[in-house]
Amino acid sequence: MYFAVISIFPEMFAAIREFGITGRAVAGNQVTIECINPRDYTTDNYRRIDERPFGGGPGMVMMAEPLAQAIEDAKLRAAKYGCRIDKAHCPVIYMSPQGQTLSENSVVSMAKFDGMILLCGRYEGIDERLLSQYVDMEVSLGDYVLTGGELPAMVVMDSVIRRLPDIMGDDKSAIQDSFVDGLLDCPHYTKPHEFADMRVPEVLLSGHHSNIAKWRFGQQVTRTQARRPDLWQAFTPTSEQAKWLKALAKENKAK
Ligand code: 4G3
């Protein structure tokens, strides 16, 4: 998969390019991350990318022209990497608090793109005409404001990369974690058997795989009910999960 990031702080992306599972995906060429600095597309001596807003007010606005050139270049580069250059296969995505909130479902659909061009704003935002001309999707991480779109762009890339086929390697937990089935994750335990006077739940040491699966599901249910009633409301069990729910309800009555 191909990612172009439009950002005035390209060095920030070492965080995702050089470390962990995403770093390995880049080193193994399953993923390409290219940074394009809009400052390189300025034509004035000061390499200005921001200006004061028309109509007045505090702060600065990113100018359309250097960003337009940077996006055009990103599209050429994406095509060289084999991306189909249209919004269905390689969209231009603007990271902004005004966007649609990122979710595991949207991450799964974004993992089907050939690539994407992630536009990172700074200051008060970007000239609206650039956005209407070039932006295909606007994505937000949630209802809070950051000093730039770089961290959100890295969050999008990280969440998408871990959804690509054959990326997680040994870690099969990829497909067995929170949200995959609409519930929060179960608790995890490892060595030692006892820590701070707390023992590992007996069932996990039993080797009885169906009991373990049922117990973990019960933990997911209890946690989701307690912490995220909104997710519990929306949850629809598979037929196996429906059986477990009945069995667990019976056990709880017995207690
Ligand atoms: C556009 C995204 C970009 C307008 C970006 C600020 C938070 C998010 C920016 C603007 C961002 C988010 C850059 N902050 N919630 N800052 O995903 O006012």
Short mmCIF file of C-alpha atoms and ligand atoms in Angstrom, two decimals:
data_model
loop_
_atom_site.label_atom_id
_atom_site.label_comp_id
_atom_site.label_asym_id
_atom_site.label_seq_id
_atom_site.Cartn_x
_atom_site.Cartn_y
_atom_site.Cartn_z
CA MET A 1 0.00 0.00 0.00
CA TYR A 2 1.16 3.52 -0.84
CA PHE A 3 0.89 6.51 1.51
CA ALA A 4 1.83 10.07 0.60
CA VAL A 5 1.80 12.53 3.49
CA ILE A 6 1.65 16.25 2.83
CA SER A 7 3.26 17.91 5.86
CA ILE A 8 5.63 20.74 6.74
CA PHE A 9 7.15 18.43 9.41
CA PRO A 10 8.20 15.31 7.45
CA GLU A 11 10.67 14.24 10.20
CA MET A 12 7.75 13.44 12.53
CA PHE A 13 6.91 10.39 10.43
CA ALA A 14 10.06 8.55 11.58
CA ALA A 15 7.81 7.51 14.49
CA ILE A 16 5.82 5.20 12.22
CA ARG A 17 8.38 4.47 9.46
CA GLU A 18 11.20 3.30 11.72
CA PHE A 19 9.59 1.38 14.58
CA GLY A 20 7.67 -1.79 15.33
CA ILE A 21 5.24 -3.52 13.03
CA THR A 22 4.78 -0.46 10.79
CA GLY A 23 8.57 -0.08 10.50
CA ARG A 24 8.86 -3.73 9.47
CA ALA A 25 6.10 -3.28 6.85
CA VAL A 26 8.04 -0.33 5.39
CA ALA A 27 11.38 -2.19 5.47
CA GLY A 28 9.75 -5.17 3.77
CA ASN A 29 8.20 -2.95 1.06
CA GLN A 30 4.63 -4.03 1.83
CA VAL A 31 4.08 -0.35 2.62
CA THR A 32 5.57 2.83 1.16
CA ILE A 33 5.34 6.10 3.12
CA GLU A 34 6.51 9.21 1.27
CA CYS A 35 6.50 12.68 2.80
CA ILE A 36 5.94 15.67 0.61
CA ASN A 37 6.73 19.08 2.10
CA PRO A 38 4.52 21.88 0.75
CA ARG A 39 7.35 24.33 1.52
CA ASP A 40 9.25 22.74 -1.40
CA TYR A 41 6.47 23.99 -3.72
CA THR A 42 6.59 27.66 -2.69
CA THR A 43 7.90 30.20 -5.19
CA ASP A 44 8.76 33.18 -2.94
CA ASN A 45 12.13 33.82 -1.26
CA TYR A 46 10.73 33.21 2.23
CA ARG A 47 9.16 29.84 1.34
CA ARG A 48 5.87 30.97 2.93
CA ILE A 49 3.10 28.42 3.28
CA ASP A 50 0.81 30.45 5.61
CA GLU A 51 -0.84 33.88 5.47
CA ARG A 52 -3.18 35.99 7.61
CA PRO A 53 -6.88 35.20 7.18
CA PHE A 54 -9.08 37.45 5.02
CA GLY A 55 -11.69 39.07 7.27
CA GLY A 56 -9.20 39.26 10.12
CA GLY A 57 -9.01 37.27 13.30
CA PRO A 58 -6.24 35.42 15.11
CA GLY A 59 -3.86 32.86 13.67
CA MET A 60 -2.73 31.94 10.19
CA VAL A 61 -4.21 29.94 7.29
CA MET A 62 -2.30 27.60 4.97
CA MET A 63 -2.31 28.92 1.39
CA ALA A 64 -3.86 26.89 -1.41
CA GLU A 65 -1.15 27.10 -4.09
CA PRO A 66 1.79 25.21 -2.50
CA LEU A 67 -0.61 22.53 -1.20
CA ALA A 68 -2.17 22.13 -4.67
CA GLN A 69 1.28 21.58 -6.21
CA ALA A 70 2.21 19.13 -3.44
CA ILE A 71 -1.00 17.12 -3.97
CA GLU A 72 -0.50 17.04 -7.76
CA ASP A 73 3.01 15.70 -7.19
CA ALA A 74 1.72 13.15 -4.66
CA LYS A 75 -0.74 11.84 -7.29
CA LEU A 76 2.06 11.42 -9.86
CA ARG A 77 4.15 9.56 -7.29
CA ALA A 78 1.19 7.36 -6.25
CA ALA A 79 0.66 6.43 -9.94
CA LYS A 80 4.35 5.42 -10.17
CA TYR A 81 3.70 3.03 -7.27
CA GLY A 82 0.81 1.45 -9.17
CA CYS A 83 -2.11 3.24 -7.52
CA ARG A 84 -5.19 3.96 -9.60
CA ILE A 85 -5.53 7.72 -9.25
CA ASP A 86 -9.18 8.32 -8.45
CA LYS A 87 -11.01 8.93 -5.20
CA ALA A 88 -12.24 5.32 -4.99
CA HIS A 89 -8.70 3.87 -5.03
CA CYS A 90 -6.36 6.64 -3.81
CA PRO A 91 -8.32 9.38 -2.07
CA VAL A 92 -6.97 12.66 -0.76
CA ILE A 93 -7.81 12.61 2.97
CA TYR A 94 -7.79 15.76 5.11
CA MET A 95 -7.18 15.20 8.83
CA SER A 96 -9.41 17.68 10.65
CA PRO A 97 -11.70 17.98 13.67
CA GLN A 98 -14.55 18.65 11.15
CA GLY A 99 -14.21 15.17 9.58
CA GLN A 100 -16.01 11.86 10.01
CA THR A 101 -14.79 10.06 13.13
CA LEU A 102 -12.37 7.19 12.48
CA SER A 103 -13.66 3.75 13.53
CA GLU A 104 -12.46 0.16 13.16
CA ASN A 105 -15.10 -0.27 10.41
CA SER A 106 -13.80 2.70 8.44
CA VAL A 107 -10.22 1.46 8.94
CA VAL A 108 -11.17 -1.92 7.42
CA SER A 109 -12.63 -0.23 4.33
CA MET A 110 -9.64 2.11 4.00
CA ALA A 111 -7.33 -0.94 4.01
CA LYS A 112 -8.85 -1.81 0.59
CA PHE A 113 -7.49 1.33 -1.11
CA ASP A 114 -4.45 1.13 -3.41
CA GLY A 115 -3.09 4.06 -1.43
CA MET A 116 -4.01 7.40 0.06
CA ILE A 117 -2.76 10.97 0.20
CA LEU A 118 -2.96 12.35 3.74
CA LEU A 119 -3.12 16.11 4.04
CA CYS A 120 -1.88 17.50 7.38
CA GLY A 121 -2.92 21.02 8.30
CA ARG A 122 -1.24 23.36 10.82
CA TYR A 123 -2.27 26.78 12.22
CA GLU A 124 -6.02 27.52 11.98
CA GLY A 125 -6.49 25.28 8.93
CA ILE A 126 -6.33 25.44 5.13
CA ASP A 127 -7.86 27.79 2.54
CA GLU A 128 -11.35 26.39 1.85
CA ARG A 129 -10.88 26.54 -1.94
CA LEU A 130 -8.01 24.03 -1.76
CA LEU A 131 -10.22 21.72 0.28
CA SER A 132 -13.17 21.92 -2.14
CA GLN A 133 -10.93 21.36 -5.16
CA TYR A 134 -8.79 18.47 -3.86
CA VAL A 135 -10.14 16.74 -0.75
CA ASP A 136 -12.13 13.49 -1.16
CA MET A 137 -12.58 12.56 2.53
CA GLU A 138 -12.27 14.46 5.80
CA VAL A 139 -11.34 12.30 8.79
CA SER A 140 -11.21 13.14 12.50
CA LEU A 141 -9.90 11.13 15.45
CA GLY A 142 -12.46 12.62 17.80
CA ASP A 143 -13.74 15.81 19.37
CA TYR A 144 -10.50 17.52 20.33
CA VAL A 145 -8.04 19.86 18.63
CA LEU A 146 -4.33 19.19 18.12
CA THR A 147 -1.60 21.52 16.85
CA GLY A 148 -1.45 19.68 13.52
CA GLY A 149 -2.81 16.81 11.43
CA GLU A 150 0.44 14.82 11.59
CA LEU A 151 -0.39 12.69 14.64
CA PRO A 152 -3.90 11.91 13.28
CA ALA A 153 -2.35 10.94 9.89
CA MET A 154 0.00 8.54 11.71
CA VAL A 155 -2.96 7.07 13.60
CA VAL A 156 -4.78 6.46 10.30
CA MET A 157 -1.69 4.84 8.73
CA ASP A 158 -0.96 2.66 11.79
CA SER A 159 -4.55 1.43 12.06
CA VAL A 160 -4.76 0.73 8.30
CA ILE A 161 -1.34 -1.00 8.09
CA ARG A 162 -2.22 -3.45 10.88
CA ARG A 163 -5.32 -4.42 8.86
CA LEU A 164 -3.32 -5.30 5.71
CA PRO A 165 -2.98 -9.01 4.91
CA ASP A 166 0.23 -10.72 6.20
CA ILE A 167 1.41 -7.70 8.22
CA MET A 168 1.04 -8.86 11.82
CA GLY A 169 3.33 -11.90 11.35
CA ASP A 170 3.45 -14.01 14.51
CA ASP A 171 0.93 -11.82 16.27
CA LYS A 172 -2.34 -13.46 15.28
CA SER A 173 -3.99 -11.21 17.87
CA ALA A 174 -4.55 -8.93 14.88
CA ILE A 175 -7.88 -10.55 14.26
CA GLN A 176 -8.79 -11.23 17.90
CA ASP A 177 -8.99 -7.90 19.65
CA SER A 178 -11.35 -5.09 20.63
CA PHE A 179 -14.02 -4.06 18.14
CA VAL A 180 -13.40 -6.93 15.72
CA ASP A 181 -16.64 -8.50 16.92
CA GLY A 182 -18.11 -5.31 18.39
CA LEU A 183 -17.06 -6.03 22.00
CA LEU A 184 -14.18 -4.81 24.13
CA ASP A 185 -11.23 -7.16 24.55
CA CYS A 186 -10.91 -9.72 27.38
CA PRO A 187 -8.12 -9.43 30.00
CA HIS A 188 -4.75 -11.08 29.29
CA TYR A 189 -2.31 -12.88 31.63
CA THR A 190 1.24 -14.19 31.36
CA LYS A 191 4.08 -15.32 33.67
CA PRO A 192 4.40 -15.40 36.63
CA HIS A 193 1.46 -17.42 37.99
CA GLU A 194 1.20 -15.02 40.96
CA PHE A 195 1.78 -11.25 41.05
CA ALA A 196 0.89 -8.83 43.88
CA ASP A 197 -1.12 -11.57 45.63
CA MET A 198 -3.21 -12.12 42.48
CA ARG A 199 -3.33 -15.47 40.76
CA VAL A 200 -4.02 -16.14 37.08
CA PRO A 201 -7.68 -17.25 36.64
CA GLU A 202 -7.75 -21.05 37.00
CA VAL A 203 -9.60 -21.69 33.73
CA LEU A 204 -6.69 -20.24 31.72
CA LEU A 205 -4.36 -22.91 33.18
CA SER A 206 -6.83 -25.75 32.54
CA GLY A 207 -5.96 -26.39 28.90
CA HIS A 208 -9.71 -26.75 28.22
CA HIS A 209 -9.95 -24.66 25.05
CA SER A 210 -13.72 -24.35 24.73
CA ASN A 211 -14.05 -23.37 28.43
CA ILE A 212 -11.30 -20.78 27.90
CA ALA A 213 -13.07 -19.35 24.84
CA LYS A 214 -16.36 -19.18 26.75
CA TRP A 215 -14.71 -17.52 29.79
CA ARG A 216 -12.98 -14.93 27.59
CA PHE A 217 -16.26 -14.16 25.86
CA GLY A 218 -17.94 -13.74 29.26
CA GLN A 219 -15.21 -11.28 30.28
CA GLN A 220 -15.73 -9.34 27.04
CA VAL A 221 -19.47 -9.15 27.75
CA THR A 222 -19.08 -8.04 31.39
CA ARG A 223 -16.56 -5.37 30.46
CA THR A 224 -18.54 -4.07 27.53
CA GLN A 225 -21.73 -3.86 29.61
CA ALA A 226 -19.90 -1.99 32.38
CA ARG A 227 -17.70 0.32 30.32
CA ARG A 228 -19.42 0.80 26.96
CA PRO A 229 -23.18 0.36 27.18
CA ASP A 230 -23.41 1.95 23.69
CA LEU A 231 -21.40 -0.93 22.18
CA TRP A 232 -23.40 -3.51 24.16
CA GLN A 233 -26.66 -2.04 22.82
CA ALA A 234 -25.45 -2.41 19.23
CA PHE A 235 -24.00 -5.93 19.69
CA THR A 236 -25.48 -8.87 17.79
CA PRO A 237 -24.07 -12.26 18.84
CA THR A 238 -23.14 -15.06 16.44
CA SER A 239 -25.05 -18.33 17.00
CA GLU A 240 -22.14 -19.71 19.10
CA GLN A 241 -22.03 -16.50 21.15
CA ALA A 242 -25.80 -16.69 21.68
CA LYS A 243 -25.31 -20.20 23.17
CA TRP A 244 -22.56 -18.93 25.45
CA LEU A 245 -24.73 -16.01 26.56
CA LYS A 246 -27.49 -18.45 27.61
CA ALA A 247 -25.01 -20.71 29.44
CA LEU A 248 -23.39 -17.74 31.19
CA ALA A 249 -26.79 -16.37 32.28
CA LYS A 250 -27.65 -19.78 33.78
CA GLU A 251 -24.28 -19.92 35.66
CA ASN A 252 -24.89 -16.42 37.05
CA LYS A 253 -28.33 -17.42 38.34
CA ALA A 254 -26.81 -20.47 40.08
CA LYS A 255 -24.40 -18.13 41.97
C1 4G3 B 1 -7.67 21.51 10.38
C2 4G3 B 1 -7.21 16.75 13.34
C3 4G3 B 1 -6.57 20.84 10.91
C4 4G3 B 1 -8.36 22.43 11.15
C5 4G3 B 1 -6.37 17.83 13.10
C6 4G3 B 1 -6.84 22.02 12.95
C7 4G3 B 1 -7.38 17.42 15.61
C8 4G3 B 1 -7.71 16.54 14.61
C9 4G3 B 1 -6.14 21.12 12.20
C10 4G3 B 1 -7.96 22.68 12.43
C11 4G3 B 1 -6.08 18.68 14.16
C12 4G3 B 1 -8.62 15.39 14.92
C13 4G3 B 1 -4.98 20.40 12.77
N1 4G3 B 1 -6.58 18.45 15.38
N2 4G3 B 1 -9.49 15.51 15.90
N3 4G3 B 1 -5.31 19.80 14.03
O1 4G3 B 1 -8.55 14.38 14.22
O2 4G3 B 1 -8.65 23.55 13.19
#
